[in-house]
mmCIF file of C-alpha atoms in Angstrom:
data_model
loop_
_atom_site.group_PDB
_atom_site.id
_atom_site.type_symbol
_atom_site.label_atom_id
_atom_site.label_comp_id
_atom_site.label_asym_id
_atom_site.label_seq_id
_atom_site.Cartn_x
_atom_site.Cartn_y
_atom_site.Cartn_z
ATOM 1 C CA ASN A 51 -0.118 0.151 0.093
ATOM 2 C CA ALA A 52 2.783 2.311 0.662
ATOM 3 C CA LYS A 53 3.126 2.973 -3.505
ATOM 4 C CA MET A 54 0.167 3.784 -5.291
ATOM 5 C CA SER A 55 -0.772 3.236 -8.944
ATOM 6 C CA SER A 56 -1.581 6.079 -11.280
ATOM 7 C CA PRO A 57 -5.147 4.917 -11.518
ATOM 8 C CA ARG A 58 -5.530 5.129 -7.949
ATOM 9 C CA ILE A 59 -4.005 8.250 -7.407
ATOM 10 C CA LEU A 60 -6.347 9.803 -9.772
ATOM 11 C CA MET A 61 -9.126 8.024 -8.313
ATOM 12 C CA LEU A 62 -7.978 9.708 -4.514
ATOM 13 C CA GLY A 63 -7.945 13.129 -6.494
ATOM 14 C CA LEU A 64 -11.366 12.855 -7.851
ATOM 15 C CA LEU A 65 -12.772 11.708 -4.696
ATOM 16 C CA ALA A 66 -11.317 14.689 -2.801
ATOM 17 C CA CYS A 67 -13.150 17.173 -5.159
ATOM 18 C CA LEU A 68 -16.411 15.236 -4.986
ATOM 19 C CA LEU A 69 -15.868 15.500 -1.256
ATOM 20 C CA VAL A 70 -14.642 18.816 -0.820
ATOM 21 C CA VAL A 71 -16.770 21.026 -3.450
ATOM 22 C CA PRO A 72 -20.005 19.679 -1.601
ATOM 23 C CA ALA A 73 -18.496 20.840 1.755
ATOM 24 C CA GLY A 74 -17.716 23.937 0.515
ATOM 25 C CA ALA A 75 -21.366 24.324 -0.910
ATOM 26 C CA LEU A 76 -22.915 23.734 2.726
ATOM 27 C CA THR A 77 -21.149 26.786 4.008
ATOM 28 C CA THR A 78 -21.010 28.860 0.817
ATOM 29 C CA GLY A 79 -23.206 32.217 1.567
ATOM 30 C CA VAL A 80 -22.935 32.063 5.004
ATOM 31 C CA ARG A 81 -19.854 34.486 5.289
ATOM 32 C CA PRO A 82 -18.204 34.929 1.965
ATOM 33 C CA MET A 83 -14.430 34.207 3.079
ATOM 34 C CA LEU A 84 -13.010 37.529 1.593
ATOM 35 C CA LYS A 85 -15.377 39.698 3.268
ATOM 36 C CA HIS A 86 -14.164 39.039 6.887
ATOM 37 C CA VAL A 87 -13.734 42.461 8.385
ATOM 38 C CA GLY A 88 -10.143 42.481 10.095
ATOM 39 C CA GLY A 89 -7.342 43.789 8.529
ATOM 40 C CA ALA A 90 -5.433 41.020 7.629
ATOM 41 C CA ARG A 91 -8.204 39.912 5.211
ATOM 42 C CA ALA A 92 -8.323 43.285 3.172
ATOM 43 C CA LEU A 93 -4.437 43.323 3.377
ATOM 44 C CA SER A 94 -4.317 39.854 1.993
ATOM 45 C CA VAL A 95 -6.018 40.819 -1.057
ATOM 46 C CA GLY A 96 -3.841 43.467 -1.979
ATOM 47 C CA ALA A 97 -0.317 43.266 -0.552
ATOM 48 C CA PRO A 98 0.749 39.718 -2.688
ATOM 49 C CA MET A 99 1.034 41.807 -5.419
ATOM 50 C CA MET A 100 3.017 44.339 -3.900
ATOM 51 C CA VAL A 101 5.435 41.453 -3.004
ATOM 52 C CA LEU A 102 5.442 40.286 -6.416
ATOM 53 C CA ARG A 103 6.456 43.620 -7.739
ATOM 54 C CA GLY A 104 9.200 44.318 -5.372
ATOM 55 C CA GLY A 105 7.646 47.153 -3.321
ATOM 56 C CA ALA A 106 6.758 47.829 0.068
ATOM 57 C CA GLY A 107 9.842 45.979 1.605
ATOM 58 C CA ARG A 108 13.219 44.553 1.248
ATOM 59 C CA LYS A 109 12.191 40.866 2.703
ATOM 60 C CA PRO A 110 9.653 39.068 0.639
ATOM 61 C CA ARG A 111 9.824 35.842 2.053
ATOM 62 C CA ALA A 112 9.337 37.457 5.631
ATOM 63 C CA GLN A 113 6.017 39.097 3.926
ATOM 64 C CA ALA A 114 4.758 36.154 2.379
ATOM 65 C CA ALA A 115 4.834 34.349 5.510
ATOM 66 C CA ALA A 116 3.419 37.037 7.485
ATOM 67 C CA LEU A 117 0.753 37.127 4.922
ATOM 68 C CA THR A 118 0.028 33.479 4.968
ATOM 69 C CA CYS A 119 -0.318 33.662 8.967
ATOM 70 C CA MET A 120 -2.535 36.608 8.598
ATOM 71 C CA SER A 121 -4.647 34.593 6.030
ATOM 72 C CA LEU A 122 -4.760 31.158 8.080
ATOM 73 C CA ALA A 123 -5.746 33.466 11.111
ATOM 74 C CA GLY A 124 -8.606 35.157 9.006
ATOM 75 C CA THR A 125 -9.725 31.641 7.925
ATOM 76 C CA TRP A 126 -9.753 30.433 11.007
ATOM 77 C CA THR A 127 -11.792 33.608 12.191
ATOM 78 C CA ASP A 128 -14.453 33.265 9.596
ATOM 79 C CA TYR A 129 -14.654 29.190 10.489
ATOM 80 C CA VAL A 130 -15.421 30.173 14.254
ATOM 81 C CA ALA A 131 -17.806 32.678 12.700
ATOM 82 C CA LEU A 132 -19.765 29.972 10.644
ATOM 83 C CA LEU A 133 -19.599 27.576 13.713
ATOM 84 C CA GLU A 134 -21.819 30.542 15.526
ATOM 85 C CA GLU A 135 -23.933 31.197 12.818
ATOM 86 C CA LYS A 136 -24.607 28.074 10.908
ATOM 87 C CA PRO A 137 -23.350 25.208 13.713
ATOM 88 C CA ILE A 138 -24.951 22.286 12.365
ATOM 89 C CA ARG A 139 -23.893 22.660 8.843
ATOM 90 C CA THR A 140 -20.558 23.759 9.375
ATOM 91 C CA LYS A 141 -19.848 20.543 11.385
ATOM 92 C CA MET A 142 -21.442 18.508 8.992
ATOM 93 C CA ALA A 143 -19.062 20.142 6.354
ATOM 94 C CA THR A 144 -15.868 19.004 8.595
ATOM 95 C CA ALA A 145 -17.098 15.752 9.452
ATOM 96 C CA ALA A 146 -17.581 15.201 5.816
ATOM 97 C CA VAL A 147 -13.839 16.002 4.930
ATOM 98 C CA LEU A 148 -12.167 14.321 7.959
ATOM 99 C CA SER A 149 -14.294 11.326 7.841
ATOM 100 C CA ALA A 150 -13.001 10.700 4.417
ATOM 101 C CA ILE A 151 -9.780 11.352 5.744
ATOM 102 C CA GLY A 152 -10.436 8.627 7.822
ATOM 103 C CA ASP A 153 -11.353 6.074 5.863
ATOM 104 C CA LEU A 154 -8.798 6.626 3.377
ATOM 105 C CA LEU A 155 -6.297 5.795 6.239
ATOM 106 C CA ALA A 156 -8.189 2.846 7.269
ATOM 107 C CA GLN A 157 -8.367 1.197 3.519
ATOM 108 C CA THR A 158 -4.420 2.050 3.230
ATOM 109 C CA LEU A 159 -3.383 0.285 6.452
ATOM 110 C CA ASP A 160 -5.722 -2.423 6.296
ATOM 111 C CA ALA A 161 -3.874 -5.237 4.884
ATOM 112 C CA ALA A 162 -7.535 -7.269 3.642
ATOM 113 C CA VAL A 163 -8.205 -4.231 1.272
ATOM 114 C CA THR A 164 -6.623 -5.343 -1.902
ATOM 115 C CA SER A 165 -8.104 -2.483 -3.922
ATOM 116 C CA PHE A 166 -9.304 1.226 -2.867
ATOM 117 C CA CYS A 167 -13.451 1.515 -2.616
ATOM 118 C CA PRO A 168 -14.930 4.693 -3.119
ATOM 119 C CA ARG A 169 -18.231 3.380 -2.160
ATOM 120 C CA ARG A 170 -17.135 2.397 1.308
ATOM 121 C CA MET A 171 -15.661 5.552 1.859
ATOM 122 C CA LEU A 172 -18.675 7.605 0.723
ATOM 123 C CA VAL A 173 -20.793 5.732 2.841
ATOM 124 C CA LEU A 174 -18.873 6.480 5.884
ATOM 125 C CA VAL A 175 -18.912 9.905 4.882
ATOM 126 C CA PHE A 176 -22.546 9.896 4.652
ATOM 127 C CA ILE A 177 -23.201 8.887 7.655
ATOM 128 C CA ASN A 178 -21.058 11.217 9.243
ATOM 129 C CA ILE A 179 -22.896 13.934 7.470
ATOM 130 C CA ILE A 180 -26.409 12.635 8.670
ATOM 131 C CA TYR A 181 -25.848 10.938 11.703
ATOM 132 C CA PHE A 182 -22.617 11.674 13.820
ATOM 133 C CA ALA A 183 -22.437 15.498 13.203
ATOM 134 C CA PRO A 184 -26.010 16.218 14.207
ATOM 135 C CA MET A 185 -26.095 13.695 17.120
ATOM 136 C CA LEU A 186 -22.723 14.945 18.573
ATOM 137 C CA HIS A 187 -23.982 18.788 18.227
ATOM 138 C CA TYR A 188 -27.102 17.696 20.249
ATOM 139 C CA TRP A 189 -25.652 15.663 22.622
ATOM 140 C CA TYR A 190 -23.325 18.319 23.878
ATOM 141 C CA ILE A 191 -26.466 20.914 24.148
ATOM 142 C CA PHE A 192 -27.961 18.192 26.284
ATOM 143 C CA PHE A 193 -24.536 17.972 28.486
ATOM 144 C CA ASP A 194 -24.153 21.586 28.641
ATOM 145 C CA TYR A 195 -27.863 21.364 29.870
ATOM 146 C CA VAL A 196 -27.040 18.970 32.518
ATOM 147 C CA VAL A 197 -24.099 19.925 33.876
ATOM 148 C CA GLY A 198 -25.104 23.547 33.822
ATOM 149 C CA LYS A 199 -28.454 23.788 34.649
ATOM 150 C CA GLN A 200 -29.375 20.472 36.681
ATOM 151 C CA LEU A 201 -25.966 20.179 38.497
ATOM 152 C CA LYS A 202 -24.929 23.383 38.706
ATOM 153 C CA LEU A 203 -21.386 23.001 38.061
ATOM 154 C CA LYS A 204 -19.015 25.660 36.825
ATOM 155 C CA ALA A 205 -17.430 25.449 33.745
ATOM 156 C CA GLY A 206 -13.911 24.874 33.717
ATOM 157 C CA THR A 207 -13.754 22.763 37.196
ATOM 158 C CA MET A 208 -12.356 19.276 37.953
ATOM 159 C CA LYS A 209 -16.055 18.269 38.792
ATOM 160 C CA SER A 210 -17.637 19.804 35.503
ATOM 161 C CA THR A 211 -15.161 17.927 33.591
ATOM 162 C CA ALA A 212 -15.779 14.694 34.783
ATOM 163 C CA ALA A 213 -19.582 15.027 34.636
ATOM 164 C CA TYR A 214 -19.254 15.870 30.802
ATOM 165 C CA LEU A 215 -16.725 12.913 30.266
ATOM 166 C CA ALA A 216 -19.276 10.907 32.068
ATOM 167 C CA LEU A 217 -22.175 11.761 30.188
ATOM 168 C CA ASP A 218 -20.161 11.417 26.920
ATOM 169 C CA GLN A 219 -18.480 7.895 27.685
ATOM 170 C CA LEU A 220 -21.418 6.331 29.679
ATOM 171 C CA MET A 221 -24.226 7.580 27.632
ATOM 172 C CA ASN A 222 -23.323 9.284 24.537
ATOM 173 C CA ALA A 223 -21.284 6.618 23.177
ATOM 174 C CA PRO A 224 -23.330 3.306 23.911
ATOM 175 C CA VAL A 225 -26.153 4.889 22.364
ATOM 176 C CA THR A 226 -24.538 6.443 19.594
ATOM 177 C CA LEU A 227 -22.693 3.483 18.536
ATOM 178 C CA LEU A 228 -25.760 1.084 18.853
ATOM 179 C CA GLY A 229 -27.236 3.551 16.352
ATOM 180 C CA PHE A 230 -24.134 3.460 14.128
ATOM 181 C CA PHE A 231 -24.593 -0.177 13.302
ATOM 182 C CA ALA A 232 -28.073 0.489 12.048
ATOM 183 C CA ILE A 233 -27.945 3.007 10.000
ATOM 184 C CA PHE A 234 -24.536 1.623 8.649
ATOM 185 C CA THR A 235 -26.480 -1.460 7.487
ATOM 186 C CA LEU A 236 -28.920 0.165 5.757
ATOM 187 C CA ILE A 237 -26.804 2.873 4.007
ATOM 188 C CA ASN A 238 -24.540 0.305 3.265
ATOM 189 C CA ALA A 239 -27.076 -1.896 1.599
ATOM 190 C CA ILE A 240 -28.772 1.170 0.053
ATOM 191 C CA SER A 241 -25.370 1.480 -1.635
ATOM 192 C CA GLU A 242 -24.981 -1.701 -2.722
ATOM 193 C CA VAL A 243 -28.206 -1.176 -4.603
ATOM 194 C CA ALA A 244 -26.300 1.087 -7.273
ATOM 195 C CA VAL A 245 -23.638 -1.225 -8.033
ATOM 196 C CA GLY A 246 -26.364 -4.242 -8.695
ATOM 197 C CA VAL A 247 -26.885 -5.800 -5.573
ATOM 198 C CA PRO A 248 -30.593 -6.653 -4.734
ATOM 199 C CA PHE A 249 -32.171 -4.705 -1.355
ATOM 200 C CA PRO A 250 -32.337 -7.404 1.158
ATOM 201 C CA GLY A 251 -35.512 -6.267 3.108
ATOM 202 C CA LEU A 252 -36.083 -5.253 6.344
ATOM 203 C CA ALA A 253 -36.294 -8.603 7.914
ATOM 204 C CA ALA A 254 -32.775 -9.354 6.409
ATOM 205 C CA LEU A 255 -31.214 -5.839 7.595
ATOM 206 C CA ALA A 256 -32.892 -6.338 10.724
ATOM 207 C CA ALA A 257 -30.926 -9.544 11.132
ATOM 208 C CA THR A 258 -27.489 -8.187 9.677
ATOM 209 C CA VAL A 259 -27.880 -5.711 12.438
ATOM 210 C CA SER A 260 -28.360 -8.144 15.386
ATOM 211 C CA ALA A 261 -25.386 -10.135 14.008
ATOM 212 C CA LYS A 262 -23.304 -7.214 13.616
ATOM 213 C CA VAL A 263 -24.053 -5.907 17.202
ATOM 214 C CA GLN A 264 -23.900 -9.147 18.588
ATOM 215 C CA GLY A 265 -20.294 -9.908 17.010
ATOM 216 C CA SER A 266 -18.820 -6.276 17.111
ATOM 217 C CA TYR A 267 -20.674 -3.871 19.676
ATOM 218 C CA VAL A 268 -18.480 -4.472 22.461
ATOM 219 C CA THR A 269 -15.499 -4.847 20.620
ATOM 220 C CA ALA A 270 -16.209 -1.170 19.209
ATOM 221 C CA LEU A 271 -17.105 0.152 22.329
ATOM 222 C CA VAL A 272 -13.825 -0.650 24.263
ATOM 223 C CA ALA A 273 -12.078 0.574 21.003
ATOM 224 C CA ASN A 274 -14.202 3.768 21.554
ATOM 225 C CA TRP A 275 -13.021 3.995 25.038
ATOM 226 C CA LYS A 276 -9.647 3.733 24.180
ATOM 227 C CA VAL A 277 -9.720 6.398 21.455
ATOM 228 C CA TRP A 278 -11.785 9.059 23.015
ATOM 229 C CA THR A 279 -11.431 9.054 26.503
ATOM 230 C CA ALA A 280 -8.162 10.782 26.754
ATOM 231 C CA PRO A 281 -9.244 13.353 23.995
ATOM 232 C CA GLN A 282 -12.335 14.019 25.433
ATOM 233 C CA LEU A 283 -11.006 14.932 28.538
ATOM 234 C CA LEU A 284 -8.996 17.374 27.136
ATOM 235 C CA ASN A 285 -11.787 18.516 25.039
ATOM 236 C CA PHE A 286 -14.333 19.034 27.928
ATOM 237 C CA ALA A 287 -11.591 20.581 30.046
ATOM 238 C CA VAL A 288 -9.881 23.276 27.560
ATOM 239 C CA VAL A 289 -11.708 23.673 24.126
ATOM 240 C CA PRO A 290 -14.751 26.348 24.216
ATOM 241 C CA ALA A 291 -18.014 24.808 23.704
ATOM 242 C CA PRO A 292 -18.463 25.582 19.683
ATOM 243 C CA LEU A 293 -15.173 24.207 18.811
ATOM 244 C CA ARG A 294 -15.750 20.756 21.095
ATOM 245 C CA VAL A 295 -17.505 19.158 17.894
ATOM 246 C CA PRO A 296 -14.787 20.266 15.552
ATOM 247 C CA PHE A 297 -12.282 19.212 17.969
ATOM 248 C CA ALA A 298 -14.020 15.668 18.029
ATOM 249 C CA ASN A 299 -14.109 15.587 14.516
ATOM 250 C CA VAL A 300 -10.302 15.973 14.464
ATOM 251 C CA VAL A 301 -9.936 13.324 16.794
ATOM 252 C CA ALA A 302 -12.493 11.178 14.778
ATOM 253 C CA ILE A 303 -9.833 10.685 11.884
ATOM 254 C CA LEU A 304 -7.923 7.864 14.085
ATOM 255 C CA TRP A 305 -11.730 6.714 14.932
ATOM 256 C CA ASN A 306 -13.401 6.732 11.479
ATOM 257 C CA ALA A 307 -10.416 4.554 10.482
ATOM 258 C CA VAL A 308 -11.083 2.139 13.642
ATOM 259 C CA ILE A 309 -14.858 1.909 13.061
ATOM 260 C CA SER A 310 -14.504 1.562 9.568
ATOM 261 C CA VAL A 311 -12.474 -1.682 9.814
ATOM 262 C CA ILE A 312 -14.685 -2.953 12.379
ATOM 263 C CA ALA A 313 -17.967 -2.132 10.399
ATOM 264 C CA ASN A 314 -16.873 -3.726 7.016
ATOM 265 C CA LYS A 315 -15.511 -6.679 8.254
#
């Protein structure tokens, strides 16, 4: 798997376009990236031309590096603004791209995979868009309500962090993971229809879900605790609430690789 053939590289490039363009479309129109009010954005439009023309300074490399940093800072500011204005849509777009990376990693490292399967990747991406991202969004709102309103614990304390972590790993993880096996079986069956495999019917799907739960649920739940406990402790301790789902999505690159292998056995 270390050396990829040209057709495979081309396929990966095409898939990247198919994933990034819809992800960008989810956030287009909310806040145009070049209309950010903050100086860095306005400077980054005209200043590169000054550098190319040799003006406005004696160290074009340093200027270019500074402009790059300002551009990245402005992009991050826009992203945080999108999380505030359109939280679910932005989290869905983030989950789409990062879950694609996770499945690519899984297929690259899995010795049982002899050739790249775009359908498998798209199934996991679709599930992250319609299931994991919205579920995490509303779970975290529920956690805030329980910890802040019901338990009345002050944010940032050890007690509140412990409460968030317990709710996440002992309530969210078991329930969401159980739902994953059901929705994965359904979406995977629908995707197979596109390649000529007959739809198995609801009774057969229910039997498949039952078999997967009995055979893989405990393994997946234990794997979840191994992957997620430490990052989520950090997440609930220091990450601001609007950024918790994106932070979890970054960690989910590894988790998507793990769950993709388990689900596709």
